[in-house]
XYZ file of C-alpha atoms in Angstrom:
666
model
C 13.876 9.836 -31.048
C 15.971 11.585 -34.281
C 13.379 14.504 -35.433
C 13.639 15.576 -38.788
C 12.773 19.591 -38.218
C 15.492 22.326 -36.972
C 14.574 24.801 -34.677
C 13.414 27.315 -36.147
C 11.063 25.472 -38.438
C 9.902 24.169 -35.330
C 8.982 27.922 -33.419
C 7.541 28.943 -37.122
C 5.277 26.537 -36.705
C 4.811 27.591 -33.256
C 6.119 23.454 -32.199
C 7.857 22.819 -28.848
C 10.907 20.278 -29.320
C 9.001 18.145 -26.217
C 5.320 18.605 -27.760
C 7.021 17.820 -31.043
C 8.109 14.399 -29.161
C 4.634 13.486 -27.712
C 2.925 14.095 -31.143
C 5.336 11.563 -32.931
C 4.738 9.526 -30.112
C 1.562 9.953 -30.527
C 1.500 8.870 -34.012
C 2.340 5.988 -33.612
C -1.188 5.094 -31.609
C -2.980 7.298 -34.443
C -0.966 6.164 -37.675
C -3.270 8.076 -39.777
C -5.276 11.063 -40.191
C -8.836 9.828 -40.698
C -7.704 7.056 -36.917
C -6.971 10.557 -35.282
C -10.341 12.276 -36.232
C -12.539 9.040 -35.293
C -10.999 9.180 -32.424
C -11.995 12.531 -31.750
C -15.375 11.866 -32.857
C -15.293 9.479 -30.216
C -14.163 11.125 -27.215
C -16.404 13.604 -28.721
C -19.548 12.095 -28.342
C -18.991 10.161 -24.931
C -18.866 13.875 -23.006
C -22.111 13.819 -23.893
C -23.277 10.941 -22.328
C -24.526 10.587 -18.515
C -21.951 9.963 -15.916
C -21.629 6.196 -14.383
C -22.538 5.707 -11.226
C -20.108 5.921 -8.288
C -20.726 4.191 -4.922
C -19.288 5.153 -1.767
C -18.879 2.568 1.194
C -16.501 2.776 4.381
C -15.581 0.951 7.417
C -15.966 -2.422 5.738
C -13.772 -4.161 9.076
C -14.038 -7.397 7.339
C -17.503 -8.471 7.432
C -17.596 -9.889 4.049
C -21.038 -11.589 3.716
C -22.221 -7.739 3.903
C -19.851 -6.009 1.467
C -20.106 -8.851 -1.096
C -23.900 -8.636 -1.215
C -23.623 -4.409 -1.274
C -21.858 -5.797 -4.258
C -24.086 -8.068 -6.112
C -27.330 -5.806 -5.153
C -25.923 -2.647 -5.595
C -26.710 -0.480 -3.290
C -30.557 -1.271 -4.005
C -30.204 -0.774 -7.548
C -30.281 -4.343 -8.706
C -33.543 -4.435 -7.321
C -34.353 -0.698 -8.906
C -33.778 -2.313 -12.205
C -35.985 -5.128 -12.239
C -38.842 -3.399 -10.292
C -38.212 -0.146 -13.372
C -39.178 -2.947 -15.938
C -41.532 -5.304 -14.022
C -43.047 -3.634 -11.041
C -46.603 -4.313 -12.650
C -46.024 -7.378 -14.644
C -44.172 -9.458 -12.089
C -45.279 -10.039 -8.824
C -43.390 -9.488 -5.794
C -42.127 -12.729 -5.223
C -41.460 -13.443 -8.311
C -39.318 -10.245 -8.644
C -37.485 -11.110 -5.533
C -36.430 -14.409 -6.824
C -35.143 -12.729 -10.046
C -32.854 -10.542 -7.748
C -31.561 -13.155 -6.003
C -30.557 -15.039 -9.371
C -28.531 -11.668 -9.787
C -26.945 -11.756 -6.697
C -25.915 -15.220 -6.453
C -26.772 -16.959 -10.084
C -24.753 -20.667 -9.361
C -25.858 -20.961 -5.830
C -29.873 -19.981 -6.560
C -29.885 -21.913 -9.695
C -28.662 -25.706 -8.066
C -31.282 -24.964 -6.136
C -33.866 -24.382 -8.967
C -32.585 -26.708 -11.437
C -33.505 -29.310 -8.585
C -37.399 -27.580 -8.284
C -38.150 -27.000 -11.182
C -40.585 -29.430 -13.016
C -39.782 -27.574 -16.742
C -36.234 -25.641 -16.950
C -36.386 -25.710 -20.124
C -39.445 -23.537 -19.939
C -37.707 -21.490 -16.669
C -35.104 -20.819 -19.084
C -36.993 -18.983 -21.586
C -38.920 -16.920 -19.893
C -36.082 -16.324 -16.929
C -33.356 -15.550 -19.812
C -35.643 -12.747 -21.444
C -36.166 -11.413 -18.173
C -32.451 -11.433 -17.594
C -31.453 -9.404 -20.743
C -34.608 -6.963 -19.766
C -32.349 -5.509 -16.586
C -29.316 -6.159 -18.078
C -30.729 -3.558 -21.705
C -31.998 -0.587 -18.404
C -28.888 -1.304 -17.046
C -26.291 -0.317 -20.037
C -28.759 1.996 -21.682
C -26.582 4.861 -20.799
C -23.395 3.928 -21.827
C -21.474 3.469 -24.803
C -21.958 0.589 -26.338
C -17.323 -0.060 -26.877
C -17.990 0.688 -22.991
C -20.647 -1.703 -22.773
C -18.742 -4.699 -24.659
C -15.313 -4.075 -22.834
C -17.474 -5.466 -19.178
C -19.113 -8.424 -21.228
C -18.092 -11.412 -20.315
C -15.457 -12.463 -22.695
C -17.327 -16.205 -23.877
C -20.687 -14.649 -24.384
C -19.834 -10.997 -25.472
C -21.233 -11.526 -28.646
C -24.691 -13.278 -28.202
C -25.076 -10.209 -25.200
C -24.290 -7.743 -27.868
C -26.553 -9.084 -29.753
C -29.353 -9.470 -27.023
C -28.678 -5.991 -26.065
C -30.086 -4.476 -28.953
C -33.596 -3.301 -28.944
C -36.202 -6.266 -30.218
C -38.064 -5.122 -33.159
C -40.877 -7.313 -34.948
C -38.364 -7.684 -37.884
C -36.011 -9.722 -35.164
C -38.157 -11.019 -33.043
C -37.920 -14.788 -34.338
C -33.848 -14.144 -34.569
C -33.580 -12.793 -30.766
C -36.139 -16.355 -30.156
C -33.866 -17.946 -31.494
C -30.475 -17.213 -30.178
C -32.934 -17.676 -27.232
C -33.323 -21.099 -28.038
C -30.284 -21.706 -29.182
C -28.535 -20.763 -25.968
C -31.014 -23.708 -24.295
C -30.248 -26.009 -26.932
C -27.102 -26.359 -27.001
C -27.042 -26.945 -22.942
C -25.753 -23.047 -22.006
C -28.323 -21.489 -20.490
C -26.978 -22.220 -16.994
C -23.575 -20.790 -17.576
C -25.114 -17.697 -19.440
C -26.989 -16.948 -16.247
C -24.521 -16.410 -14.434
C -22.498 -14.664 -16.710
C -25.297 -11.838 -17.626
C -26.154 -12.048 -13.755
C -22.491 -11.021 -12.628
C -22.193 -8.698 -16.442
C -25.935 -6.578 -14.186
C -23.700 -6.655 -11.243
C -21.221 -4.897 -12.812
C -22.556 -2.384 -14.934
C -24.085 -0.780 -12.044
C -21.040 0.285 -10.424
C -19.001 2.205 -12.452
C -16.472 2.866 -10.015
C -16.297 1.937 -5.785
C -14.823 4.021 -3.327
C -14.232 2.336 -0.527
C -13.221 4.732 2.454
C -10.677 3.002 5.260
C -10.808 0.756 7.271
C -10.955 -2.826 5.497
C -9.380 -4.362 8.530
C -10.279 -4.925 11.990
C -12.836 -6.419 13.902
C -14.886 -8.422 11.437
C -13.230 -11.967 10.264
C -13.127 -11.915 6.949
C -10.848 -8.679 5.737
C -8.611 -11.367 3.330
C -11.441 -11.727 1.206
C -12.350 -8.528 1.279
C -9.310 -7.791 -0.663
C -9.520 -10.969 -2.176
C -12.836 -9.155 -3.662
C -11.551 -5.746 -4.224
C -8.183 -6.883 -6.280
C -11.076 -7.921 -9.127
C -12.908 -5.153 -9.025
C -12.704 -3.233 -12.575
C -12.868 0.054 -11.437
C -11.916 1.340 -7.550
C -10.159 3.284 -5.418
C -8.872 3.508 -1.466
C -8.603 5.903 0.633
C -6.937 5.010 3.567
C -8.421 4.229 7.485
C -5.783 3.818 10.355
C -6.680 0.185 10.539
C -5.817 0.076 7.160
C -2.662 1.564 8.349
C -1.446 -0.695 10.870
C -1.374 -3.448 8.557
C 0.283 -1.740 6.405
C 3.188 -1.145 8.728
C 3.203 -4.535 10.118
C 3.556 -5.637 5.962
C 6.631 -2.993 5.942
C 7.718 -5.129 9.035
C 7.531 -2.544 11.552
C 7.412 -5.110 15.256
C 5.519 -2.504 17.169
C 2.594 -2.693 14.119
C 3.021 -6.190 13.840
C 1.925 -6.297 17.846
C -0.863 -4.181 17.603
C -2.346 -6.039 14.241
C -2.166 -9.524 16.564
C -3.691 -7.731 19.084
C -6.650 -7.054 17.764
C -6.711 -9.788 16.220
C -6.978 -11.545 19.464
C -9.635 -8.770 20.954
C -12.518 -9.958 18.469
C -11.590 -13.456 18.161
C -9.440 -13.528 15.190
C -6.947 -14.534 15.074
C -7.945 -17.082 12.168
C -7.532 -14.193 9.721
C -4.158 -14.782 10.468
C -3.461 -17.962 11.105
C -5.446 -19.858 8.364
C -5.728 -16.911 5.886
C -2.586 -14.977 5.635
C -0.763 -18.338 7.175
C 1.203 -16.271 9.938
C 2.699 -18.613 12.758
C 1.359 -17.774 15.928
C 2.489 -21.054 17.599
C 5.749 -19.169 18.930
C 3.244 -16.274 20.819
C 0.884 -19.110 21.827
C 3.738 -20.916 23.236
C 5.341 -17.756 24.974
C 1.696 -16.740 26.275
C 1.562 -20.223 28.187
C 4.370 -20.327 30.089
C 4.960 -16.490 30.909
C 1.215 -16.243 31.687
C 0.897 -19.793 33.512
C -1.723 -19.519 36.241
C -2.763 -15.379 34.731
C -6.922 -15.518 34.069
C -5.492 -12.398 31.851
C -9.420 -11.388 32.600
C -9.394 -8.137 31.022
C -7.876 -9.528 28.005
C -10.898 -11.719 27.338
C -12.054 -11.205 23.278
C -15.024 -8.894 22.907
C -18.104 -10.742 22.582
C -17.371 -13.816 24.178
C -20.035 -15.404 24.742
C -20.025 -16.356 28.685
C -20.552 -20.171 28.597
C -17.692 -20.200 25.928
C -15.404 -18.268 28.789
C -13.564 -20.890 30.103
C -13.054 -23.148 26.582
C -9.329 -24.105 26.212
C -9.551 -21.722 23.349
C -10.649 -18.781 25.065
C -8.223 -19.224 27.647
C -5.189 -19.056 24.996
C -6.648 -16.533 22.895
C -6.263 -14.312 26.228
C -2.953 -15.125 26.547
C -1.665 -14.757 23.744
C -3.632 -10.544 23.783
C -1.975 -9.639 27.036
C 1.293 -10.974 26.020
C 1.170 -9.411 22.715
C 0.190 -6.107 24.501
C 2.911 -5.894 26.259
C 5.280 -6.458 24.183
C 3.711 -3.818 21.577
C 3.878 -1.213 24.552
C 7.529 -2.124 24.762
C 8.329 -2.003 21.699
C 6.074 1.445 21.211
C 8.244 3.320 23.146
C 11.019 2.248 20.734
C 9.984 4.280 18.339
C 8.451 7.259 20.955
C 11.635 7.277 22.734
C 13.562 7.500 19.188
C 10.975 10.406 17.480
C 10.090 12.824 20.864
C 8.656 15.510 17.871
C 5.993 13.274 17.775
C 5.152 14.414 21.295
C 4.170 10.639 22.556
C 5.434 11.242 25.360
C 1.984 10.675 27.236
C 1.662 6.942 25.976
C 5.252 5.801 28.182
C 2.745 4.291 30.874
C 4.742 1.303 31.899
C 7.503 3.250 33.874
C 4.600 4.946 36.038
C 3.384 2.152 37.533
C 4.033 0.824 41.255
C 4.404 -2.689 40.719
C 4.983 -3.463 44.581
C 1.284 -1.783 45.114
C -0.505 -2.447 42.035
C -0.779 1.337 41.267
C -0.539 4.017 37.998
C 0.350 7.742 38.745
C -1.542 9.244 35.130
C -2.231 12.832 35.380
C -1.117 13.444 39.164
C -3.656 10.764 40.073
C -2.718 7.572 41.898
C -5.303 4.766 40.074
C -5.518 0.795 40.917
C -5.023 -1.582 38.001
C -7.314 -4.035 37.962
C -4.352 -6.360 36.326
C -1.531 -6.615 38.741
C 0.354 -9.210 36.669
C 3.352 -8.236 34.575
C 5.997 -11.451 34.445
C 7.645 -10.377 31.641
C 8.055 -6.607 33.172
C 11.599 -5.432 34.886
C 10.380 -2.377 36.958
C 14.338 -1.415 36.963
C 13.756 -1.657 33.218
C 10.198 -1.424 32.694
C 10.505 -1.298 28.566
C 13.623 -3.650 27.908
C 11.931 -6.760 26.088
C 12.952 -10.199 27.109
C 15.567 -12.354 25.534
C 11.998 -14.138 24.492
C 9.915 -11.144 23.805
C 12.920 -10.895 21.097
C 13.434 -13.657 19.347
C 9.566 -13.878 19.503
C 9.185 -10.069 17.686
C 11.695 -10.918 15.316
C 10.202 -14.271 14.228
C 6.500 -12.901 13.789
C 8.275 -10.059 11.691
C 10.324 -12.474 9.138
C 6.368 -14.004 9.128
C 4.741 -10.981 8.365
C 7.626 -9.332 5.613
C 7.287 -12.698 3.818
C 3.716 -13.803 3.584
C 3.247 -13.211 0.102
C -0.841 -13.040 0.293
C -0.759 -9.984 2.669
C 1.906 -8.602 0.352
C -0.021 -8.934 -2.905
C -2.836 -7.224 -0.299
C -1.175 -4.180 0.833
C 0.415 -3.741 -2.664
C -2.944 -3.653 -3.415
C -3.846 -0.710 -0.732
C -0.767 1.193 -2.181
C -1.480 1.160 -5.840
C -5.603 1.515 -5.477
C -4.867 3.883 -2.558
C -3.932 7.100 -0.565
C -4.820 9.467 2.389
C -7.520 11.476 0.740
C -8.859 11.501 -3.061
C -10.995 14.613 -4.807
C -12.935 12.790 -7.315
C -15.402 14.497 -9.445
C -15.646 17.420 -6.931
C -16.064 15.455 -3.826
C -13.015 15.238 -1.482
C -12.393 11.747 0.060
C -10.867 10.612 3.534
C -10.892 8.377 6.493
C -10.278 10.646 9.175
C -9.315 14.454 9.540
C -8.113 16.836 8.454
C -5.628 18.173 11.159
C -7.471 22.022 12.758
C -6.373 23.502 15.741
C -9.028 25.269 17.876
C -9.037 28.013 16.038
C -10.216 25.664 13.061
C -7.015 26.826 11.278
C -4.894 24.050 9.727
C -2.838 22.625 12.009
C 0.982 23.030 11.943
C 3.025 19.324 12.470
C 6.535 19.306 12.101
C 7.585 15.965 10.188
C 10.962 15.107 10.153
C 12.344 18.428 11.002
C 9.848 20.811 8.200
C 6.213 21.689 8.543
C 3.032 20.721 6.913
C -0.652 21.216 6.842
C -3.639 20.914 5.326
C -3.098 19.288 1.926
C 0.643 19.022 2.019
C 0.404 17.279 5.304
C -1.729 14.482 4.023
C 0.948 14.125 1.001
C 3.378 14.418 3.116
C 2.380 11.481 5.221
C 1.278 9.068 2.239
C 4.721 9.829 0.981
C 6.573 8.809 4.057
C 4.634 5.586 4.023
C 5.205 4.760 0.429
C 9.071 5.334 1.320
C 8.774 2.962 4.113
C 7.309 0.495 2.316
C 8.777 0.696 -0.490
C 11.967 0.037 1.356
C 11.082 -1.961 3.653
C 13.559 -4.997 3.709
C 16.366 -2.296 4.090
C 14.190 -0.861 6.836
C 18.241 0.947 7.958
C 17.210 3.987 4.929
C 14.218 5.490 6.024
C 14.092 4.861 10.383
C 12.253 7.990 10.720
C 9.760 7.138 7.894
C 8.858 3.879 9.320
C 8.397 5.449 12.886
C 5.951 8.276 11.107
C 4.278 5.660 9.164
C 3.209 3.900 12.749
C 2.469 7.185 14.003
C -0.405 7.378 11.191
C -1.818 4.554 13.507
C -2.640 6.309 16.987
C -0.930 9.601 16.899
C -2.450 12.863 17.909
C -1.748 14.861 14.762
C -2.674 11.507 12.453
C -5.129 12.390 9.494
C -5.996 8.529 10.191
C -7.231 8.179 13.336
C -8.201 11.972 14.550
C -7.527 11.581 18.093
C -5.358 12.877 21.102
C -4.456 9.736 22.480
C -5.111 5.354 21.704
C -5.770 4.923 25.151
C -4.977 1.262 24.784
C -3.719 0.799 27.942
C -6.190 2.740 29.923
C -9.105 0.714 28.680
C -7.358 -2.613 29.428
C -5.547 -1.949 33.202
C -8.178 0.866 34.678
C -12.017 1.098 34.997
C -11.925 3.816 35.206
C -13.790 6.245 32.703
C -12.261 9.509 32.966
C -8.423 8.438 31.943
C -10.033 6.333 29.252
C -11.935 9.226 27.643
C -9.841 9.439 24.150
C -10.539 14.139 22.746
C -10.925 14.425 18.938
C -9.422 16.692 17.066
C -11.189 20.066 16.529
C -11.900 18.591 12.896
C -14.851 16.895 14.483
C -16.643 20.129 16.129
C -15.775 21.901 13.311
C -17.485 19.883 10.250
C -20.383 20.474 11.343
C -20.124 24.638 10.289
C -20.291 24.796 6.636
C -17.386 27.641 7.000
C -14.898 25.067 7.588
C -16.013 22.732 5.411
C -15.654 25.446 2.403
C -12.235 26.279 3.675
C -11.645 22.451 3.811
C -12.260 21.987 0.010
C -10.849 24.807 -0.916
C -7.024 23.738 0.599
C -7.478 20.554 -1.380
C -8.643 22.742 -4.816
C -12.258 22.240 -4.931
C -15.096 24.846 -5.244
C -16.734 24.879 -2.128
C -19.947 25.896 -3.496
C -20.250 22.206 -5.788
C -18.459 19.897 -3.638
C -18.305 17.697 -0.528
C -17.094 15.628 2.013
C -17.016 12.337 2.485
C -16.119 10.416 5.898
C -15.911 7.331 7.197
C -14.278 6.821 10.686
C -16.522 7.624 12.945
C -20.148 5.625 13.184
C -22.909 7.764 13.247
C -25.245 7.569 15.913
C -28.233 6.999 13.789
C -30.687 5.671 17.246
C -30.197 9.098 18.648
C -30.818 10.908 15.831
C -27.881 11.949 14.599
C -27.907 12.141 10.841
C -24.716 11.437 8.362
C -25.344 14.850 6.639
C -23.519 18.057 8.086
C -22.314 21.604 7.066
C -26.181 21.760 5.629
C -25.337 19.191 2.897
C -21.742 20.065 2.261
C -20.363 17.289 4.296
C -21.413 13.228 4.628
C -20.419 10.835 7.321
C -21.138 7.570 5.811
C -20.007 5.389 8.438
C -23.448 3.226 9.635
C -21.807 0.595 11.308
C -21.655 -1.667 8.977
C -19.033 -3.410 11.223
C -21.454 -5.924 13.928
C -19.809 -4.736 17.048
C -21.014 -1.201 15.803
C -24.396 -1.877 15.075
C -25.012 -1.629 18.810
C -24.291 2.042 18.469
C -26.140 3.251 15.518
C -28.935 1.346 14.948
C -28.606 0.229 10.972
C -25.445 -1.670 9.385
C -24.219 0.752 7.041
C -24.431 2.965 3.974
C -24.099 3.754 0.793
C -23.339 7.033 -0.854
C -24.338 7.120 -4.963
C -23.724 9.507 -6.931
C -25.585 8.820 -10.678
C -26.012 11.261 -13.592
C -28.894 12.850 -11.308
C -28.532 13.065 -7.790
C -26.533 12.015 -4.798
C -28.248 9.515 -2.790
C -27.694 7.472 1.045
C -29.250 4.088 1.366
C -29.461 3.423 4.405
C -29.298 -0.688 5.064
C -30.579 -2.958 7.448
C -28.339 -5.624 9.153
C -27.873 -8.324 6.544
C -28.353 -11.693 8.002
C -26.647 -14.111 5.874
C -25.868 -15.281 2.399
C -27.471 -18.735 3.354
C -31.266 -17.065 3.654
C -30.377 -14.421 0.651
C -30.542 -17.400 -1.400
C -32.442 -19.725 0.682
C -35.564 -17.727 1.761
C -34.727 -14.542 -0.590
C -34.152 -12.038 2.054
C -32.081 -9.083 0.770
C -30.624 -5.971 2.569
C -33.640 -3.449 2.973
C -32.171 -0.084 1.808
C -33.677 3.010 3.064
C -32.388 5.212 -0.684
C -32.957 9.424 0.908
C -32.432 11.872 -1.794
C -29.699 14.418 -0.385
C -29.520 16.042 -3.847
C -30.762 16.691 -7.030
C -28.983 18.377 -10.685
C -31.489 20.950 -12.532
C -29.629 18.921 -15.553
C -28.359 15.844 -16.354
C -24.478 15.199 -15.130
C -22.605 14.277 -18.001
C -19.071 12.808 -18.838
C -17.932 16.567 -19.565
C -18.698 17.377 -16.425
C -16.931 15.087 -14.830
C -13.147 14.628 -13.733
C -13.021 12.124 -16.307
C -14.418 14.584 -19.040
C -11.247 16.816 -18.606
C -9.777 14.337 -18.985
C -10.933 13.805 -22.446
C -10.626 17.123 -23.350
C -7.057 16.903 -22.932
C -6.919 13.830 -25.469
C -8.966 15.686 -27.981
C -6.599 18.861 -27.248
C -3.591 16.631 -28.128
C -5.321 15.049 -31.544
C -6.237 18.312 -32.892
C -2.577 19.426 -32.202
C -1.796 16.361 -34.050
C -4.111 16.582 -37.083
C -2.860 20.008 -37.151
C 0.715 18.653 -37.011
C -0.130 16.360 -39.723
C -1.669 18.799 -41.949
C 1.042 21.293 -41.994
C 3.476 17.869 -42.291
C 5.509 18.805 -39.416
C 4.541 14.933 -38.193
C 4.716 12.341 -41.048
C 1.715 10.428 -41.234
C 2.832 6.744 -39.883
C 0.406 5.097 -42.679
C -0.856 5.633 -46.027
C-alpha cells in the first residue's frame, strides 16, 4: 500500500506507519465517518447486553444419543423457558409434549400428525406457543444476533413474530400464523423454530475433552460438533491418541484399534470411518488359532455371547493388536530415553518358559502365557506379517477422508487448554511436583513447566500433524504426540504410568495401580488452584478451573465442587461404563448472565423413549455462584475485544477528521 504522507506528518499527527496501514485497511470496511460512528454506537450498546449462556461438557466418550439430547434440551434450559411462560397455564403433560417437540421436531411431528384429529387447530395453537418460547429465549440478545441465528427460509417471518404483540398488531400476527398453515408450511416452520430455540439457549459450547473411545458413536459426536455454531474443545487423552493415529503414528493407531476392540466398538472404525480391519482379522485368526484369548474378551460382553464367532474373532484381534502396540511403543521409548518410560518396556522381563514376569523385583505369574508372535531372544521385533499389517493400517488411517476431517476440527477448534471469561479449562491436569510447584519437564532438550509446558505440547502436536506426510521432518514431535496419551508428565493423562500390560496379563491388583500426579491431591487446596490460575494470567479472586478426566464418585459422596469453589470437576459419567462408579450420567456446567449452575443428569434411556413416551433427562440444577449484578457482554472476553474495536474505530474517526486517512466514500 502506498501512503501519501511523509514521516514528519505522521509523527506530528501521532500516527506510526504501521498504524496508518491498519487504519487504511479498516477504512475499506468503514468508508465514511457515518459508517464508523454507526458501528461505534452498535458496539457500545452490545457491551451493555447480558452475556450469552455458556455450556460446559466433558468426557462424552462416543455417547452420541445422550450428547445430542443434552444439546437439544440445552441441559434442561428449554424446559425452564417453557415453564417460565406456561407453568400456570398448561398441564405438565402438554408442557412435556411441547418440550419433546422442540427437542425432536421432525420425529415428533410424524407421530402427532397421524394422531391429531384437528391438525389445523393444533398447528395454530402450537405455532403461537413456540413463538412465545422463542421470544423469551431471544430476549437478551441484539436483533442482529438473533437474525443471524434464524433459519434462512423463515428469517423474515420469525423476525416479525418475535416482536412483542399488541392490540394494534394482533390481527397482523394472526394473519401470518394462518398463512403459514394455509400454504402448508406449518410442519417446516415448527422444525425451523424448534432448532432456532435450541441454538439460542447455548450461546457457546465448551467440550473439555475425551470425545472418543468407549461409546459407539464418536463419529456422530464429531459431526454434531462440526455443525455447531460456537464451540471450543480442550483435548483429552482419548482425543490425542486418535489425533496421533490420524497423524500416522503406528503405536497410536494400534492403541486406537485396541481400545475399540476392548469396548466392542470396531464398527466405529470399519463402518463410520471405513478403516479396513480385514488384514488384522486374517492375521489374528492365523497367529492366535486355538488361543481362547480370555483376557481380551470385550468389556460388558453378556455371558451368553462369549462363545459367539464375533466375540471370539474380536478377542483374537484385540490380543494381536495389543502385542503389536507394545512392540511399536518400544521403538519410541528406546528412541526417546528422556521420556523416562523404560518401566513400560515389559516384554523383555518375561520368562517365556515359566510364564512369569519380573516387575519391581517380584516374580509374578502371567494369566495368559501364549505369545506366538514374540521371539524371546528379541521380544520387541515385529514379525514380517506384523510389519506389513502395521503399514497397511497406517495407510488406512492417514488417508481416511472422514477421519482427517474430524481431526482437523479438533485442531481448528481445540487446544491443550483455554482461558475464557475468567474460567481456565483443561481436561487432565497441570503437572505439579509433590511440593506443589509446577513440574519441570524436558522436551527436546529444553525445560518447560506450567503454562509454557501446555503451550509447547500444543505446538508439538500441530507441527507433527501438519507435517504428517513427511514424518522424517518431525520425528521427535511425533514421539511426544504419542507421549501425551500415556506419559507420566502429560497434562492430558496425569498418571505416573498406564498399566496396560498389567491389566491384561496379571491378576495382581498392586501392580495394576496407576498413581496420579500430585495435582489430583492438591486441586482440593484453594491456594494451589489460585497458583495455577495466576500462572495462566487469571485473577484467582474471580476465576475458576473446570476439569474433566476423572469421574466424580457421586454415589460415594464425592463433590464436583472443590477448593472452596475454585475448581469444578464435571466428569459425571456420560459414558455408560462409568455410571456404575458415579451413580449419575454426567454434568453440565452452565454459566449465564446471573450465575454458575451445575446441572446433574440422570441416565438417558433412549431417543425412542424420549420421542414416543416424552421421557426427558431429569437434570437437577444447583446454584454454585450468583452474581451481585447481572453480567454483561462488557464484563467478558468478547467485551474486551469489542472495546479494542471501539478504540480502533475512534482512532479512524480522528484520522478522518484530521485528513490523515481519506474518506473512501462521500
